[in-house]
Amino acid sequence: MSATTPHPAVSTDSPRPVRARLPFNTFGIAFGLSGLAGTWTATAGLGAPEGISDVLWVVAALAWIVTIVRYAAAGTRPRDVVADLRHPVLGPFAALVPVTGSLLSARLSVWLPTAGEVLVWSAFAVSAAFGGWFIAGMLVRPRDPGTLHGGYLLPTVAASLITSQSLATIGHPGAAKALFGAGILFWVLIGAMLLSRFTTGPEMPRPLLPTLAIFSAPPAVAGNAWWVITEGRPGTVHELLLGTMAALLLPHLFLIRAYVRLPFALGFWALTFTTAASATYGVRLLSLTGAPWRTPLSWVVVGVATAVIGAVAVRSLALVPFRRILSRRTAGRTTETASVTC
């Protein structure tokens, strides 16, 4: 049998297995890692090595790129993408694609100002388009209250506030303030809708419980944006946001037991950006106090955030089907060897 003749036991007519599309909440991995990179960037005033934050930014960028490629590699057709975007539970997480891109682009502007600025504006255009489309859909297509969760804050509140921070980073404070205002508006409107859903039911499905953390993220995200806009000047806005952040984070201390009892899934990455953003804002606010204990307390905050996100990352590795991947590769090599040698 020649090298080009297939092995009789190997079917050449069987269709290739279709690779399943990744759900949009998978982009929460890169989003959470970007948040942690931002936290370590904020520790520059504490004497932390700059290389740590740089490595985290690179890891976050790689996770973002790999997730995009992996999603596209599934042979996604336009109608499939639209179906994913319209998914009542996972659709809102699509906002994480441009939002994470905005964070990464703002950081890139430190080394490549022109490229970073172009990418920040590009991410803003995508975020604005998706946010407008998302709100239009909410206005004309009634939704089952059971599908609503904290992730509904991502296409508007998170997108507006994080883009505001990115625009301020590249030197556009006016545009940053405009988006900051839009983010606060949507926070009030959508936040009120979600609070009504949480308190009147139906009960939150257990897999969606970690998205409650997203509901508590806006004060810290807004605070970080305002910090960049005002170049770290103290003021009433920070005092108001600090009180609001504390009020929204406190309930999670009583939810830790519920989180621990949940079977681990990638949905736990919903906890990570809120953790990182709150730690970043906390470190920044502590730097304004001038108290002698601000540095050790700042390191405690950074340590807790790093431990939480690190634990989620380590647990996520256990979800990767290494044995299945290895067996597929082994089977593939066996098939290739058989077709060549027979």
Coordinates of C-alpha atoms in Angstrom, one line a residue:
M1 CA 0.0 0.0 0.0
S2 CA 1.5 3.4 -1.0
A3 CA 2.1 6.3 1.3
T4 CA -0.8 8.2 -0.2
T5 CA -3.4 5.4 0.2
P6 CA -5.4 5.7 3.3
H7 CA -5.5 2.9 5.8
P8 CA -8.6 0.6 5.2
A9 CA -9.6 1.0 8.9
V10 CA -9.5 4.8 8.6
S11 CA -12.6 6.4 7.0
T12 CA -11.7 9.4 4.9
D13 CA -15.4 10.3 4.3
S14 CA -16.3 10.9 8.0
P15 CA -16.9 14.6 8.8
R16 CA -14.5 16.4 11.0
P17 CA -15.8 17.0 14.5
V18 CA -17.3 20.5 14.9
R19 CA -15.5 22.6 17.5
A20 CA -18.0 24.1 19.9
R21 CA -18.0 27.9 20.2
L22 CA -16.8 29.4 23.4
P23 CA -19.5 31.2 25.5
F24 CA -18.9 34.9 25.7
N25 CA -18.4 34.8 29.5
T26 CA -15.0 33.1 28.7
F27 CA -13.7 36.6 28.0
G28 CA -14.1 37.2 31.7
I29 CA -10.7 35.5 32.1
A30 CA -8.8 38.2 30.2
F31 CA -11.0 40.8 31.8
G32 CA -10.2 39.6 35.3
L33 CA -6.5 39.4 34.5
S34 CA -6.5 42.9 33.1
G35 CA -8.0 44.1 36.3
L36 CA -5.3 42.3 38.4
A37 CA -2.7 43.9 36.1
G38 CA -4.2 47.3 36.8
T39 CA -4.1 46.6 40.6
W40 CA -0.4 45.8 40.4
T41 CA 0.2 48.8 38.3
A42 CA -1.3 50.9 41.1
T43 CA 1.3 49.4 43.5
A44 CA 4.1 51.4 41.8
G45 CA 3.9 53.9 44.7
L46 CA 4.3 51.1 47.1
G47 CA 7.7 50.1 45.7
A48 CA 6.5 47.0 43.8
P49 CA 8.7 45.8 40.9
E50 CA 7.2 47.2 37.6
G51 CA 7.9 43.9 35.9
I52 CA 5.1 42.1 37.8
S53 CA 2.4 44.4 36.3
D54 CA 4.0 44.2 32.9
V55 CA 3.9 40.4 33.0
L56 CA 0.3 40.4 34.0
W57 CA -0.6 42.8 31.2
V58 CA 1.1 40.5 28.7
V59 CA -0.7 37.4 30.1
A60 CA -4.0 39.3 30.0
A61 CA -3.4 40.3 26.4
L62 CA -2.5 36.7 25.4
A63 CA -5.6 35.4 27.1
W64 CA -7.7 38.0 25.2
I65 CA -6.2 37.2 21.9
V66 CA -6.4 33.4 22.4
T67 CA -10.0 33.6 23.4
I68 CA -10.9 35.6 20.3
V69 CA -9.0 33.2 18.0
R70 CA -10.6 30.2 19.8
Y71 CA -14.1 31.6 19.3
A72 CA -13.5 32.4 15.7
A73 CA -11.8 29.0 15.0
A74 CA -15.2 27.3 15.7
G75 CA -16.2 28.2 12.1
T76 CA -18.6 30.8 13.3
R77 CA -21.1 32.1 10.8
P78 CA -22.7 35.6 11.0
R79 CA -26.0 34.2 12.1
D80 CA -24.3 32.2 14.8
V81 CA -22.6 35.3 16.2
V82 CA -26.0 37.1 16.2
A83 CA -27.5 34.2 18.0
D84 CA -24.8 34.4 20.6
L85 CA -25.2 38.1 21.0
R86 CA -28.9 37.8 21.5
H87 CA -28.6 35.0 24.1
P88 CA -30.5 36.3 27.1
V89 CA -27.9 35.1 29.6
L90 CA -24.6 35.0 27.9
G91 CA -25.1 37.8 25.3
P92 CA -24.2 40.7 27.6
F93 CA -20.8 39.2 28.2
A94 CA -19.9 40.0 24.6
A95 CA -19.2 43.6 25.9
L96 CA -16.0 42.1 27.5
V97 CA -14.4 41.9 24.1
P98 CA -14.0 45.6 23.4
V99 CA -14.0 46.6 27.1
T100 CA -10.9 44.4 27.7
G101 CA -9.4 45.6 24.5
S102 CA -9.9 49.2 25.8
L103 CA -7.9 48.4 29.0
L104 CA -5.1 46.7 27.1
S105 CA -5.0 49.5 24.5
A106 CA -4.7 52.2 27.2
R107 CA -1.8 50.3 28.7
L108 CA -0.2 49.9 25.3
S109 CA -0.3 53.7 24.9
V110 CA 2.4 53.9 27.6
W111 CA 4.9 52.3 25.2
L112 CA 3.3 53.0 21.8
P113 CA 1.2 56.2 22.1
T114 CA -0.2 56.4 18.6
A115 CA -1.1 52.7 18.3
G116 CA -2.6 52.7 21.8
E117 CA -4.7 55.8 21.1
V118 CA -6.0 54.4 17.8
L119 CA -7.0 51.1 19.5
V120 CA -8.7 52.9 22.4
W121 CA -10.9 54.8 20.0
S122 CA -11.5 51.6 18.0
A123 CA -12.6 49.8 21.1
F124 CA -14.8 52.7 22.0
A125 CA -16.5 52.5 18.6
V126 CA -17.2 48.8 19.1
S127 CA -18.4 49.2 22.6
A128 CA -20.7 52.1 21.7
A129 CA -22.2 50.2 18.8
F130 CA -22.8 47.1 20.9
G131 CA -24.2 49.1 23.8
G132 CA -26.6 51.0 21.6
W133 CA -27.8 47.7 20.0
F134 CA -28.1 46.0 23.3
I135 CA -30.2 48.8 24.9
A136 CA -32.4 49.0 21.7
G137 CA -33.1 45.2 22.1
M138 CA -34.0 45.6 25.7
L139 CA -36.5 48.3 24.8
V140 CA -38.4 46.3 22.2
R141 CA -37.9 42.7 23.3
P142 CA -39.3 41.9 26.7
R143 CA -37.1 39.5 28.7
D144 CA -37.8 36.8 31.2
P145 CA -36.8 38.3 34.6
G146 CA -35.1 34.9 35.4
T147 CA -32.4 35.6 32.7
L148 CA -31.4 39.0 34.2
H149 CA -28.1 39.1 36.1
G150 CA -25.3 41.4 37.0
G151 CA -23.7 41.0 33.6
Y152 CA -26.4 43.3 32.2
L153 CA -24.3 46.1 33.6
L154 CA -21.4 45.3 31.2
P155 CA -22.6 46.6 27.8
T156 CA -23.4 50.1 29.2
V157 CA -22.0 50.8 32.7
A158 CA -18.7 48.9 32.5
A159 CA -18.2 49.9 28.9
S160 CA -18.8 53.6 29.6
L161 CA -16.7 53.9 32.7
I162 CA -13.8 51.8 31.5
T163 CA -13.7 53.6 28.2
S164 CA -13.8 56.8 30.2
Q165 CA -10.7 55.8 32.1
S166 CA -9.0 54.7 28.9
L167 CA -9.7 58.1 27.2
A168 CA -8.4 60.0 30.2
T169 CA -5.3 57.9 30.1
I170 CA -4.6 58.9 26.5
G171 CA -5.3 62.5 27.2
H172 CA -8.9 63.2 26.4
P173 CA -10.5 64.3 29.7
G174 CA -13.5 66.0 28.1
A175 CA -14.6 62.9 26.3
A176 CA -13.8 60.9 29.4
K177 CA -16.1 63.0 31.5
A178 CA -18.9 62.6 29.0
L179 CA -18.6 58.9 29.1
F180 CA -18.3 59.0 32.9
G181 CA -21.7 60.7 33.0
A182 CA -23.2 58.1 30.7
G183 CA -21.9 55.3 32.9
I184 CA -23.4 56.8 36.0
L185 CA -26.7 57.3 34.2
F186 CA -26.9 53.6 33.1
W187 CA -25.7 52.5 36.6
V188 CA -28.7 54.1 38.2
L189 CA -31.2 52.9 35.6
I190 CA -30.0 49.3 35.0
G191 CA -28.9 48.9 38.6
A192 CA -32.4 49.8 39.8
M193 CA -33.8 47.2 37.4
L194 CA -31.5 44.5 38.6
L195 CA -32.1 45.3 42.3
S196 CA -35.9 44.9 41.6
R197 CA -35.2 41.6 39.9
F198 CA -33.0 40.3 42.7
T199 CA -35.5 41.2 45.5
T200 CA -38.8 40.2 43.8
G201 CA -37.6 37.1 42.0
P202 CA -37.4 34.6 40.6
E203 CA -34.6 33.1 42.6
M204 CA -31.1 33.6 41.1
P205 CA -30.0 30.3 39.4
R206 CA -27.0 28.9 41.3
P207 CA -24.6 29.1 38.3
L208 CA -25.3 32.8 37.9
L209 CA -24.7 33.6 41.6
P210 CA -21.1 34.9 41.0
T211 CA -22.5 37.6 38.7
L212 CA -23.8 39.3 41.8
A213 CA -20.2 40.6 42.1
I214 CA -20.6 42.6 38.9
F215 CA -23.6 44.4 40.5
S216 CA -21.1 45.7 43.1
A217 CA -18.4 46.8 40.7
P218 CA -19.6 50.2 39.5
P219 CA -18.4 52.4 42.4
A220 CA -14.8 51.1 42.1
V221 CA -14.8 51.2 38.3
A222 CA -16.2 54.7 38.4
G223 CA -13.7 55.7 41.1
N224 CA -10.7 54.4 39.1
A225 CA -12.0 56.4 36.0
W226 CA -12.5 59.5 38.1
W227 CA -9.0 59.1 39.6
V228 CA -7.4 59.1 36.1
I229 CA -9.6 62.0 34.9
T230 CA -8.7 64.2 37.9
E231 CA -5.1 62.9 38.1
G232 CA -5.6 61.6 41.6
R233 CA -6.9 64.7 43.2
P234 CA -9.0 64.2 46.4
G235 CA -12.5 65.4 46.4
T236 CA -16.2 64.8 47.3
V237 CA -16.7 62.4 44.4
H238 CA -14.1 60.0 45.8
E239 CA -15.8 60.2 49.2
L240 CA -19.2 59.4 47.8
L241 CA -17.9 56.5 45.7
L242 CA -15.9 55.1 48.7
G243 CA -19.1 55.0 50.8
T244 CA -21.1 53.4 47.9
M245 CA -18.3 50.9 47.3
A246 CA -18.3 49.8 50.9
A247 CA -22.0 49.5 51.0
L248 CA -22.1 47.3 47.9
L249 CA -19.2 45.1 48.9
L250 CA -20.2 44.4 52.4
P251 CA -23.1 41.9 51.5
H252 CA -20.5 39.7 49.8
L253 CA -18.9 38.9 53.1
F254 CA -22.2 37.2 54.0
L255 CA -22.3 35.4 50.6
I256 CA -18.9 33.8 50.8
R257 CA -20.4 30.6 52.2
A258 CA -22.8 30.5 49.2
Y259 CA -19.9 31.0 46.8
V260 CA -17.8 28.3 48.4
R261 CA -20.7 25.8 48.2
L262 CA -21.1 26.3 44.4
P263 CA -19.5 23.8 42.0
F264 CA -16.6 25.6 40.4
A265 CA -17.1 26.8 36.8
L266 CA -15.7 29.5 34.6
G267 CA -18.5 31.7 35.8
F268 CA -16.4 32.4 38.9
W269 CA -14.4 34.8 36.8
A270 CA -17.3 37.2 37.2
L271 CA -15.9 37.7 40.7
T272 CA -12.4 38.7 39.6
F273 CA -12.7 42.1 38.0
T274 CA -14.8 43.5 40.8
T275 CA -12.2 42.2 43.2
A276 CA -9.3 43.8 41.2
A277 CA -11.1 47.1 40.6
S278 CA -12.0 47.5 44.3
A279 CA -8.4 46.7 45.3
T280 CA -7.0 49.2 42.8
Y281 CA -9.4 51.9 44.0
G282 CA -8.7 51.0 47.6
V283 CA -4.9 51.3 47.1
R284 CA -5.4 54.7 45.4
L285 CA -7.6 56.1 48.2
L286 CA -5.2 54.8 50.9
S287 CA -2.5 56.8 49.2
L288 CA -4.4 60.0 50.0
T289 CA -4.6 59.4 53.7
G290 CA -1.0 60.0 54.7
A291 CA -1.5 57.6 57.6
P292 CA 1.5 55.5 58.6
W293 CA -0.5 52.3 58.2
R294 CA -1.5 53.0 54.6
T295 CA 1.3 51.0 53.0
P296 CA 0.9 47.7 55.0
L297 CA -2.9 47.9 54.6
S298 CA -2.5 48.5 50.9
W299 CA -0.4 45.4 50.6
V300 CA -3.1 43.5 52.5
V301 CA -5.6 44.7 49.9
V302 CA -3.4 43.7 47.0
G303 CA -2.6 40.4 48.6
V304 CA -6.3 39.5 49.1
A305 CA -7.2 40.5 45.5
T306 CA -4.2 38.5 44.1
A307 CA -5.1 35.4 46.2
V308 CA -8.8 35.5 45.1
I309 CA -8.0 35.9 41.4
G310 CA -5.1 33.4 41.6
A311 CA -7.4 30.8 43.3
V312 CA -9.9 31.2 40.5
A313 CA -7.2 30.9 37.9
V314 CA -5.8 27.7 39.5
R315 CA -9.2 26.2 39.8
S316 CA -9.9 27.0 36.2
L317 CA -6.9 24.9 35.1
A318 CA -8.6 21.9 36.5
L319 CA -11.4 22.4 34.0
V320 CA -9.1 22.1 31.0
P321 CA -9.5 18.5 29.6
F322 CA -5.8 17.8 29.3
R323 CA -6.4 14.0 29.0
R324 CA -8.9 14.5 26.3
I325 CA -6.7 16.8 24.3
L326 CA -3.7 14.4 24.8
S327 CA -5.8 11.4 23.7
R328 CA -7.0 13.2 20.6
R329 CA -3.5 14.2 19.6
T330 CA -2.3 10.7 20.2
A331 CA -5.1 9.3 18.1
G332 CA -4.2 11.8 15.4
R333 CA -0.6 10.8 15.3
T334 CA -1.6 7.1 15.3
T335 CA -3.8 7.7 12.3
E336 CA -1.2 9.6 10.4
T337 CA 1.4 7.0 11.1
A338 CA -0.9 4.2 9.9
S339 CA -1.8 6.0 6.7
V340 CA 1.9 6.6 5.9
T341 CA 3.3 3.2 6.8
C342 CA 0.6 1.0 5.3

